[in-house]
Amino acid sequence: MVITLLPLFLISAVTIGLLLRSWPILSAYSLKELLFGSIWKPSQGLFGFWPFIVGTFWVTVVGVGLAVPPCLLVSIYLAEYAHAFTRSIAKPVLDLLAAIPPVVYGVWGLLAIVPFVETFLAPFSKRWLAFLPFMAVNSPTGFSILAGGIVLAVMIAPLVISVVFEIFATVPNDLRFASLAIGATRWETIRRVVLPQVLPGIIAGIVLGASRAFGETIAVLMVVGNVPQVPGSLFDAAYPLPALIANNYGDMMSIPLYDAALLCAALILLGVILIFNIAATLVLKRFMK
Amino acid sequence: MLKNPWKRRHIIESLVRIVMILSFLAVAGSLGLILWTIISRGLPALTWEMVTQTPKGGFYMGKAGGVLNAILGSLYLASGGTLLALLFSLPIALYLQTYLETSAWGRYVRLALDVLWGIPSIVYGAFGFTLMIALGLRASLLAGILVLALVELPIMTRAMDEVVRRMPRDLEQAALALGSTRLEVSLRVVTRQMLPGIVTAVLLAFGRGIGDAASVLFTAGYTDRLPTSLLRPTASLPLAVLFQLSTPYPEVRERGYASALILTIIVLLVSFGSRWISARLNKYTIR
Amino acid sequence: MNSHIQVRNLNVFYGKQQALKEINIEIPRQQITVIMGPSGCGKTTLLKSLNRFLELTDGTQISGQVLVDGQDIYASAVDVTEVRKRVGLLAQRPTPLPMSIYENVSYGMYIHQMRKDKREYKDAVRHYLELAGLWEEVKKRMHDPATSLSIGQQQRLCLARGLAVEPEIILGDEPTSALDPISSQHIEKKLLELKSQYTTVVVTHTLRQAKRLAEHVIFMYLGEVVEAGPAQEVFNHPQQERTRQYLEGLF
């Protein structure tokens, strides 16, 4: 009996631990200064998280935005169209994608995606898309939000696909048959009968993917450039919160409040992810009954 | 009744199908692309020396040596973390299933596990580091194992919970009818029947643990020596990749790619291994 | 006999198991044909071969022909959605779509673009609900979810939904087996009323219902058609031993 307390205990321990250790900075600065301050100079006592929050937000949005359309289509394909044989191929592919470690994704991003952004996407955008907001090319390298987003999109794909697939599997076949029996095509059946049923679950699956992207550290850190600025374009470098923690944890001991600031960053991550996850999980549980 | 493929609804149907298949190919293709990139860039620098030697002096400037320290360190870290996680996750999964199958408390525990599973490893790493400081510990193999166990626990428990849930009820009823107590039932029947699933869950968590960098970054430290003691720092493969790639020397970076290849191979072996083992063990279970 | 559907040399396999063996039957136009036989004899499989529903299950193999007005519905140039529009199906359990009552009936007309404007749709929905004998009960709650209806009402709604796409043939897969006696009577009455306009094929496992509905009978056993013919002849003078045994309730 006692052992089932462990998961709850661990959540509280992590939350309370981070809260306690980031308390010095939370009591020294107002929340507004910390969250919306845009200058990060720990040696001068300036701890503005805004550039990092915006960076995290953009990388996540780009990653999720790139991942969602193909992932939804793939899960619908696997759930509604594919034969058992195709599914038996898809399963190991998704398992392997999920098994590849973040650092390997990072290496791939470094070797393939960053050069791709630098030599292909950036010139293309400069030539054709520069008039659009967030599409200006100011940085000479491919280390950018876009590169981080592409890597993240592939990383969260197996999670999103498998969650959405399971949701589709909860819809009883009778409903599909009822629609097909009066001569609807497969797609008409999916769009008008199945999709309205599963929409909340799909959104929950996407939120789960977003929270995975939000906290991803190593792979993103390797391709996103890590410049503490408020990015103005997808081709700018950014500095997401997880990367901030990972890059600076070694050498913060000498500066007052620096470690509290970094743990505060971890606390912000944790808070957002707890909210995302609890909401998404509650929605999904309703489906799985 | 003959089909007119140019009717709007049939065009849409065909288009949707094509886009779906293209998306599927894109997802499968990105796996291929990743593996191809890692293999083609890692293989040239992958030598026997890489996997049998520790870094020698000047290794990070392109001199001789290998990453055996990191390979061994990662194996130790992941094995330790997995073992520790197993110690807790199996009882939790069994308890959830045998006693708390549908109760409200069971639902809370599952929710908590799902939430734990979603916490990113960098947060576990930061948390572990604060604990270490509070307890006056240094970065060490032991600390790394503890934090990895935290990362792996929810993955393993969720997978096992699923495995135990699929266990046929009749079998359990039969065992209960023969006069076994509930505890005996879970320990003997359930465990044996569920062995393939449990092995899969353990290997899944091991694979996740061995590739995780953010959690061991501050807690396990890094050293060029082979790991010898629980209380000393240890190297790990993900960090070896990271550190080698952050040097300006091309030779060292090449070896970073090779290290990434080694890590990929280990993870793939674990993944295929679990498939193979569970397929073999599955022959002896009732379905 | 003026036959509407002809089944020729139909064989169906589920994986390696043969579910239908060399079926050759004719189904008369605008009459009620009842397929009967003990459970597992392939009657539902035969029924679902008539609207190409079998291919929705993985691993089904079908050979032979099903001719509707002389046109093989399994021919490769045939549009399966057109087949299913012409051959409606009333399922075993009522399956209202997760929409309002109104939308359930208009759904099929809408996807087939059968009406021009909202007014026409509205009139058509009313017409088919009247035809299914449900209009009076639902006219004040057309936009309530269909699941708020009683199960018997749901089945009549499904009938209206099927009729709305103007089929020539109605298939019923034990359409009353999930209903209470009164709702069953409703459905049976409707089928009898509609028989002069539609070719109806009903699967049933109760002999009494077969006797109430049938003008033409197909008796199946173990995937084969044992006997088929006008109801009076088969019920009163069965030619085959197996049919006699079944009619006497021996299995």
mmCIF file of C-alpha atoms in Angstrom, chain A residues 4-268:
data_model
loop_
_atom_site.group_PDB
_atom_site.id
_atom_site.type_symbol
_atom_site.label_atom_id
_atom_site.label_comp_id
_atom_site.label_asym_id
_atom_site.label_seq_id
_atom_site.Cartn_x
_atom_site.Cartn_y
_atom_site.Cartn_z
ATOM 1 C CA THR A 4 1.798 3.362 -4.219
ATOM 2 C CA LEU A 5 2.402 6.654 -2.454
ATOM 3 C CA LEU A 6 5.770 6.881 -4.163
ATOM 4 C CA PRO A 7 4.657 8.546 -7.433
ATOM 5 C CA LEU A 8 2.695 11.231 -5.607
ATOM 6 C CA PHE A 9 5.509 11.681 -3.136
ATOM 7 C CA LEU A 10 8.033 12.132 -5.936
ATOM 8 C CA ILE A 11 5.941 14.792 -7.671
ATOM 9 C CA SER A 12 5.579 16.748 -4.449
ATOM 10 C CA ALA A 13 9.248 16.300 -3.592
ATOM 11 C CA VAL A 14 10.407 17.616 -6.955
ATOM 12 C CA THR A 15 8.006 20.549 -6.801
ATOM 13 C CA ILE A 16 8.773 21.471 -3.218
ATOM 14 C CA GLY A 17 12.504 20.942 -3.675
ATOM 15 C CA LEU A 18 12.648 23.291 -6.635
ATOM 16 C CA LEU A 19 10.373 25.791 -4.918
ATOM 17 C CA LEU A 20 12.536 25.887 -1.794
ATOM 18 C CA ARG A 21 15.753 26.263 -3.705
ATOM 19 C CA SER A 22 14.463 28.965 -6.004
ATOM 20 C CA TRP A 23 12.916 30.832 -3.084
ATOM 21 C CA PRO A 24 15.869 33.235 -2.664
ATOM 22 C CA ILE A 25 15.314 34.689 -6.112
ATOM 23 C CA LEU A 26 11.540 34.583 -5.895
ATOM 24 C CA SER A 27 11.687 36.657 -2.734
ATOM 25 C CA ALA A 28 14.336 39.061 -4.027
ATOM 26 C CA TYR A 29 12.572 39.947 -7.287
ATOM 27 C CA SER A 30 8.954 40.337 -8.249
ATOM 28 C CA LEU A 31 7.466 37.702 -10.479
ATOM 29 C CA LYS A 32 6.916 40.360 -13.112
ATOM 30 C CA GLU A 33 10.597 41.321 -13.174
ATOM 31 C CA LEU A 34 11.623 37.695 -13.488
ATOM 32 C CA LEU A 35 9.133 36.558 -16.104
ATOM 33 C CA PHE A 36 9.015 39.677 -18.247
ATOM 34 C CA GLY A 37 12.464 41.165 -17.701
ATOM 35 C CA SER A 38 14.392 40.920 -20.937
ATOM 36 C CA ILE A 39 17.961 41.340 -19.707
ATOM 37 C CA TRP A 40 19.937 38.346 -18.518
ATOM 38 C CA LYS A 41 23.163 39.444 -16.814
ATOM 39 C CA PRO A 42 23.600 37.306 -13.703
ATOM 40 C CA SER A 43 26.902 38.955 -12.804
ATOM 41 C CA GLN A 44 25.070 42.294 -12.522
ATOM 42 C CA GLY A 45 22.131 40.761 -10.751
ATOM 43 C CA LEU A 46 19.807 40.973 -13.750
ATOM 44 C CA PHE A 47 17.679 37.885 -14.176
ATOM 45 C CA GLY A 48 15.102 38.424 -16.917
ATOM 46 C CA PHE A 49 13.622 35.173 -18.221
ATOM 47 C CA TRP A 50 11.667 36.748 -21.055
ATOM 48 C CA PRO A 51 14.105 35.891 -23.896
ATOM 49 C CA PHE A 52 14.230 32.287 -22.734
ATOM 50 C CA ILE A 53 10.486 31.992 -22.304
ATOM 51 C CA VAL A 54 9.905 33.403 -25.784
ATOM 52 C CA GLY A 55 12.598 31.088 -27.165
ATOM 53 C CA THR A 56 11.023 28.026 -25.567
ATOM 54 C CA PHE A 57 7.620 29.085 -26.801
ATOM 55 C CA TRP A 58 8.756 29.521 -30.399
ATOM 56 C CA VAL A 59 10.720 26.311 -30.598
ATOM 57 C CA THR A 60 7.761 24.412 -29.163
ATOM 58 C CA VAL A 61 5.226 26.069 -31.446
ATOM 59 C CA VAL A 62 7.323 25.420 -34.547
ATOM 60 C CA GLY A 63 7.978 21.823 -33.525
ATOM 61 C CA VAL A 64 4.340 21.096 -32.754
ATOM 62 C CA GLY A 65 3.147 23.004 -35.801
ATOM 63 C CA LEU A 66 5.381 20.974 -38.092
ATOM 64 C CA ALA A 67 4.582 17.685 -36.381
ATOM 65 C CA VAL A 68 0.818 17.865 -36.022
ATOM 66 C CA PRO A 69 -0.479 17.780 -39.611
ATOM 67 C CA PRO A 70 1.569 14.790 -40.788
ATOM 68 C CA CYS A 71 1.179 13.001 -37.445
ATOM 69 C CA LEU A 72 -2.605 13.303 -37.527
ATOM 70 C CA LEU A 73 -2.686 12.034 -41.086
ATOM 71 C CA VAL A 74 -0.412 9.120 -40.240
ATOM 72 C CA SER A 75 -2.490 8.102 -37.230
ATOM 73 C CA ILE A 76 -5.717 8.361 -39.216
ATOM 74 C CA TYR A 77 -4.107 6.340 -41.969
ATOM 75 C CA LEU A 78 -2.981 3.647 -39.555
ATOM 76 C CA ALA A 79 -6.275 3.569 -37.666
ATOM 77 C CA GLU A 80 -8.720 3.822 -40.565
ATOM 78 C CA TYR A 81 -7.092 2.776 -43.821
ATOM 79 C CA ALA A 82 -4.012 0.648 -43.343
ATOM 80 C CA HIS A 83 -4.053 -3.116 -43.498
ATOM 81 C CA ALA A 84 -2.734 -5.189 -40.644
ATOM 82 C CA PHE A 85 0.473 -5.638 -42.610
ATOM 83 C CA THR A 86 1.147 -1.893 -42.901
ATOM 84 C CA ARG A 87 0.475 -1.480 -39.194
ATOM 85 C CA SER A 88 2.956 -4.221 -38.406
ATOM 86 C CA ILE A 89 5.583 -2.216 -40.309
ATOM 87 C CA ALA A 90 4.603 1.077 -38.717
ATOM 88 C CA LYS A 91 4.903 -0.189 -35.150
ATOM 89 C CA PRO A 92 8.662 -0.894 -35.175
ATOM 90 C CA VAL A 93 9.323 2.312 -37.112
ATOM 91 C CA LEU A 94 7.583 4.351 -34.415
ATOM 92 C CA ASP A 95 9.230 2.334 -31.642
ATOM 93 C CA LEU A 96 12.661 3.024 -33.088
ATOM 94 C CA LEU A 97 11.945 6.722 -33.553
ATOM 95 C CA ALA A 98 10.934 6.842 -29.904
ATOM 96 C CA ALA A 99 14.002 4.883 -28.834
ATOM 97 C CA ILE A 100 16.617 7.090 -30.492
ATOM 98 C CA PRO A 101 18.273 9.155 -27.733
ATOM 99 C CA PRO A 102 17.950 12.957 -27.721
ATOM 100 C CA VAL A 103 21.675 13.424 -28.211
ATOM 101 C CA VAL A 104 21.546 11.384 -31.424
ATOM 102 C CA TYR A 105 18.690 13.557 -32.640
ATOM 103 C CA GLY A 106 20.957 16.473 -31.797
ATOM 104 C CA VAL A 107 23.805 15.069 -33.868
ATOM 105 C CA TRP A 108 21.422 14.483 -36.756
ATOM 106 C CA GLY A 109 20.174 18.053 -36.417
ATOM 107 C CA LEU A 110 23.734 19.331 -36.425
ATOM 108 C CA LEU A 111 24.788 17.315 -39.461
ATOM 109 C CA ALA A 112 21.628 17.436 -41.548
ATOM 110 C CA ILE A 113 19.082 20.002 -40.400
ATOM 111 C CA VAL A 114 21.269 22.985 -39.545
ATOM 112 C CA PRO A 115 23.048 22.872 -42.940
ATOM 113 C CA PHE A 116 19.689 22.306 -44.642
ATOM 114 C CA VAL A 117 18.261 25.427 -43.017
ATOM 115 C CA GLU A 118 21.426 27.377 -43.751
ATOM 116 C CA THR A 119 21.908 26.507 -47.404
ATOM 117 C CA PHE A 120 18.367 25.864 -48.538
ATOM 118 C CA LEU A 121 15.520 27.136 -46.342
ATOM 119 C CA ALA A 122 17.116 30.449 -45.359
ATOM 120 C CA PRO A 123 17.999 31.529 -48.919
ATOM 121 C CA PHE A 124 14.585 30.370 -50.074
ATOM 122 C CA SER A 125 12.847 32.387 -47.399
ATOM 123 C CA LYS A 126 15.051 35.392 -48.100
ATOM 124 C CA ARG A 127 14.091 35.283 -51.763
ATOM 125 C CA TRP A 128 10.381 34.500 -51.503
ATOM 126 C CA LEU A 129 8.997 34.804 -47.996
ATOM 127 C CA ALA A 130 10.862 37.693 -46.384
ATOM 128 C CA PHE A 131 7.757 39.911 -46.476
ATOM 129 C CA LEU A 132 5.972 37.590 -44.039
ATOM 130 C CA PRO A 133 6.248 38.187 -40.307
ATOM 131 C CA PHE A 134 8.792 35.958 -38.500
ATOM 132 C CA MET A 135 10.373 34.923 -41.787
ATOM 133 C CA ALA A 136 13.195 37.481 -42.073
ATOM 134 C CA VAL A 137 16.680 36.038 -42.371
ATOM 135 C CA ASN A 138 19.150 37.974 -40.223
ATOM 136 C CA SER A 139 21.502 35.317 -38.998
ATOM 137 C CA PRO A 140 24.207 33.850 -41.224
ATOM 138 C CA THR A 141 24.068 30.342 -39.734
ATOM 139 C CA GLY A 142 21.452 27.611 -39.687
ATOM 140 C CA PHE A 143 21.421 27.412 -35.892
ATOM 141 C CA SER A 144 17.885 28.622 -35.418
ATOM 142 C CA ILE A 145 14.416 28.168 -34.034
ATOM 143 C CA LEU A 146 13.459 26.487 -37.284
ATOM 144 C CA ALA A 147 16.224 23.890 -36.961
ATOM 145 C CA GLY A 148 15.198 23.205 -33.352
ATOM 146 C CA GLY A 149 11.568 22.956 -34.407
ATOM 147 C CA ILE A 150 12.271 20.473 -37.188
ATOM 148 C CA VAL A 151 14.276 18.223 -34.871
ATOM 149 C CA LEU A 152 11.555 18.450 -32.214
ATOM 150 C CA ALA A 153 8.842 17.661 -34.741
ATOM 151 C CA VAL A 154 10.485 14.343 -35.560
ATOM 152 C CA MET A 155 11.140 13.627 -31.869
ATOM 153 C CA ILE A 156 7.545 14.072 -30.754
ATOM 154 C CA ALA A 157 6.051 12.333 -33.799
ATOM 155 C CA PRO A 158 5.974 8.807 -32.350
ATOM 156 C CA LEU A 159 4.289 10.033 -29.157
ATOM 157 C CA VAL A 160 1.610 12.056 -30.947
ATOM 158 C CA ILE A 161 0.950 9.347 -33.526
ATOM 159 C CA SER A 162 0.532 6.570 -30.983
ATOM 160 C CA VAL A 163 -1.726 8.617 -28.671
ATOM 161 C CA VAL A 164 -3.979 9.762 -31.515
ATOM 162 C CA PHE A 165 -4.042 6.253 -32.980
ATOM 163 C CA GLU A 166 -5.266 4.838 -29.670
ATOM 164 C CA ILE A 167 -7.969 7.501 -29.511
ATOM 165 C CA PHE A 168 -9.252 6.525 -32.942
ATOM 166 C CA ALA A 169 -9.308 2.913 -31.854
ATOM 167 C CA THR A 170 -11.795 3.788 -29.092
ATOM 168 C CA VAL A 171 -14.491 4.729 -31.626
ATOM 169 C CA PRO A 172 -16.785 1.719 -32.113
ATOM 170 C CA ASN A 173 -16.753 0.231 -35.598
ATOM 171 C CA ASP A 174 -20.552 0.224 -35.702
ATOM 172 C CA LEU A 175 -20.487 3.983 -36.199
ATOM 173 C CA ARG A 176 -18.167 3.723 -39.178
ATOM 174 C CA PHE A 177 -20.290 0.945 -40.664
ATOM 175 C CA ALA A 178 -23.459 2.972 -40.208
ATOM 176 C CA SER A 179 -21.971 5.765 -42.264
ATOM 177 C CA LEU A 180 -20.397 3.511 -44.896
ATOM 178 C CA ALA A 181 -23.680 1.608 -45.259
ATOM 179 C CA ILE A 182 -25.418 4.617 -46.762
ATOM 180 C CA GLY A 183 -22.666 5.104 -49.270
ATOM 181 C CA ALA A 184 -20.288 7.516 -47.570
ATOM 182 C CA THR A 185 -16.646 7.337 -48.590
ATOM 183 C CA ARG A 186 -14.012 6.537 -45.978
ATOM 184 C CA TRP A 187 -12.944 10.152 -45.689
ATOM 185 C CA GLU A 188 -16.518 11.433 -45.384
ATOM 186 C CA THR A 189 -17.019 8.926 -42.598
ATOM 187 C CA ILE A 190 -13.871 10.024 -40.809
ATOM 188 C CA ARG A 191 -14.530 13.731 -41.197
ATOM 189 C CA ARG A 192 -18.201 13.777 -40.291
ATOM 190 C CA VAL A 193 -18.593 10.853 -37.916
ATOM 191 C CA VAL A 194 -15.263 9.844 -36.366
ATOM 192 C CA LEU A 195 -13.397 13.144 -36.058
ATOM 193 C CA PRO A 196 -16.110 15.021 -34.104
ATOM 194 C CA GLN A 197 -16.072 12.148 -31.610
ATOM 195 C CA VAL A 198 -12.336 12.167 -31.017
ATOM 196 C CA LEU A 199 -11.522 15.867 -31.264
ATOM 197 C CA PRO A 200 -10.887 16.462 -27.531
ATOM 198 C CA GLY A 201 -8.623 13.415 -27.453
ATOM 199 C CA ILE A 202 -6.653 14.649 -30.439
ATOM 200 C CA ILE A 203 -6.159 17.999 -28.762
ATOM 201 C CA ALA A 204 -4.993 16.224 -25.620
ATOM 202 C CA GLY A 205 -2.525 14.205 -27.677
ATOM 203 C CA ILE A 206 -1.169 17.392 -29.211
ATOM 204 C CA VAL A 207 -0.827 19.003 -25.784
ATOM 205 C CA LEU A 208 1.093 15.957 -24.609
ATOM 206 C CA GLY A 209 3.395 16.312 -27.593
ATOM 207 C CA ALA A 210 3.799 20.028 -26.870
ATOM 208 C CA SER A 211 4.785 19.368 -23.289
ATOM 209 C CA ARG A 212 7.342 16.820 -24.463
ATOM 210 C CA ALA A 213 8.754 19.406 -26.874
ATOM 211 C CA PHE A 214 8.680 22.080 -24.196
ATOM 212 C CA GLY A 215 11.006 20.191 -21.879
ATOM 213 C CA GLU A 216 13.337 18.661 -24.454
ATOM 214 C CA THR A 217 16.843 19.789 -23.663
ATOM 215 C CA ILE A 218 19.841 18.226 -25.305
ATOM 216 C CA ALA A 219 18.663 17.859 -28.899
ATOM 217 C CA VAL A 220 17.347 21.419 -28.989
ATOM 218 C CA LEU A 221 20.388 22.885 -27.309
ATOM 219 C CA MET A 222 22.628 21.420 -29.993
ATOM 220 C CA VAL A 223 20.886 23.133 -32.920
ATOM 221 C CA VAL A 224 19.135 26.245 -31.681
ATOM 222 C CA GLY A 225 22.127 28.569 -31.333
ATOM 223 C CA ASN A 226 21.753 29.530 -27.660
ATOM 224 C CA VAL A 227 21.814 33.313 -27.968
ATOM 225 C CA PRO A 228 19.991 35.084 -25.127
ATOM 226 C CA GLN A 229 17.881 37.395 -27.267
ATOM 227 C CA VAL A 230 14.198 37.792 -27.909
ATOM 228 C CA PRO A 231 13.980 36.149 -31.336
ATOM 229 C CA GLY A 232 12.142 38.037 -34.067
ATOM 230 C CA SER A 233 12.170 35.398 -36.779
ATOM 231 C CA LEU A 234 12.168 31.640 -37.257
ATOM 232 C CA PHE A 235 15.660 31.957 -38.674
ATOM 233 C CA ASP A 236 17.009 33.652 -35.533
ATOM 234 C CA ALA A 237 18.861 31.775 -32.875
ATOM 235 C CA ALA A 238 17.062 31.349 -29.561
ATOM 236 C CA TYR A 239 17.864 30.167 -26.074
ATOM 237 C CA PRO A 240 15.150 27.950 -24.601
ATOM 238 C CA LEU A 241 14.811 27.466 -20.839
ATOM 239 C CA PRO A 242 16.038 23.846 -20.708
ATOM 240 C CA ALA A 243 19.172 24.813 -22.617
ATOM 241 C CA LEU A 244 19.753 27.680 -20.200
ATOM 242 C CA ILE A 245 19.719 25.276 -17.283
ATOM 243 C CA ALA A 246 21.879 22.659 -18.985
ATOM 244 C CA ASN A 247 24.517 25.083 -20.251
ATOM 245 C CA ASN A 248 25.050 27.031 -17.065
ATOM 246 C CA TYR A 249 24.697 24.628 -14.253
ATOM 247 C CA GLY A 250 28.376 23.899 -13.955
ATOM 248 C CA ASP A 251 29.622 27.406 -13.333
ATOM 249 C CA MET A 252 27.000 29.255 -11.384
ATOM 250 C CA MET A 253 28.353 28.725 -7.901
ATOM 251 C CA SER A 254 30.345 31.950 -7.675
ATOM 252 C CA ILE A 255 27.542 34.347 -8.576
ATOM 253 C CA PRO A 256 24.923 35.086 -5.927
ATOM 254 C CA LEU A 257 21.399 33.963 -6.733
ATOM 255 C CA TYR A 258 22.530 32.356 -9.999
ATOM 256 C CA ASP A 259 21.690 28.829 -8.903
ATOM 257 C CA ALA A 260 18.367 29.980 -7.505
ATOM 258 C CA ALA A 261 17.648 31.609 -10.862
ATOM 259 C CA LEU A 262 18.407 28.419 -12.769
ATOM 260 C CA LEU A 263 16.267 26.343 -10.436
ATOM 261 C CA CYS A 264 13.548 28.930 -10.885
ATOM 262 C CA ALA A 265 13.804 28.249 -14.615
ATOM 263 C CA ALA A 266 13.379 24.531 -13.866
ATOM 264 C CA LEU A 267 10.391 25.403 -11.703
ATOM 265 C CA ILE A 268 8.763 27.346 -14.534
#
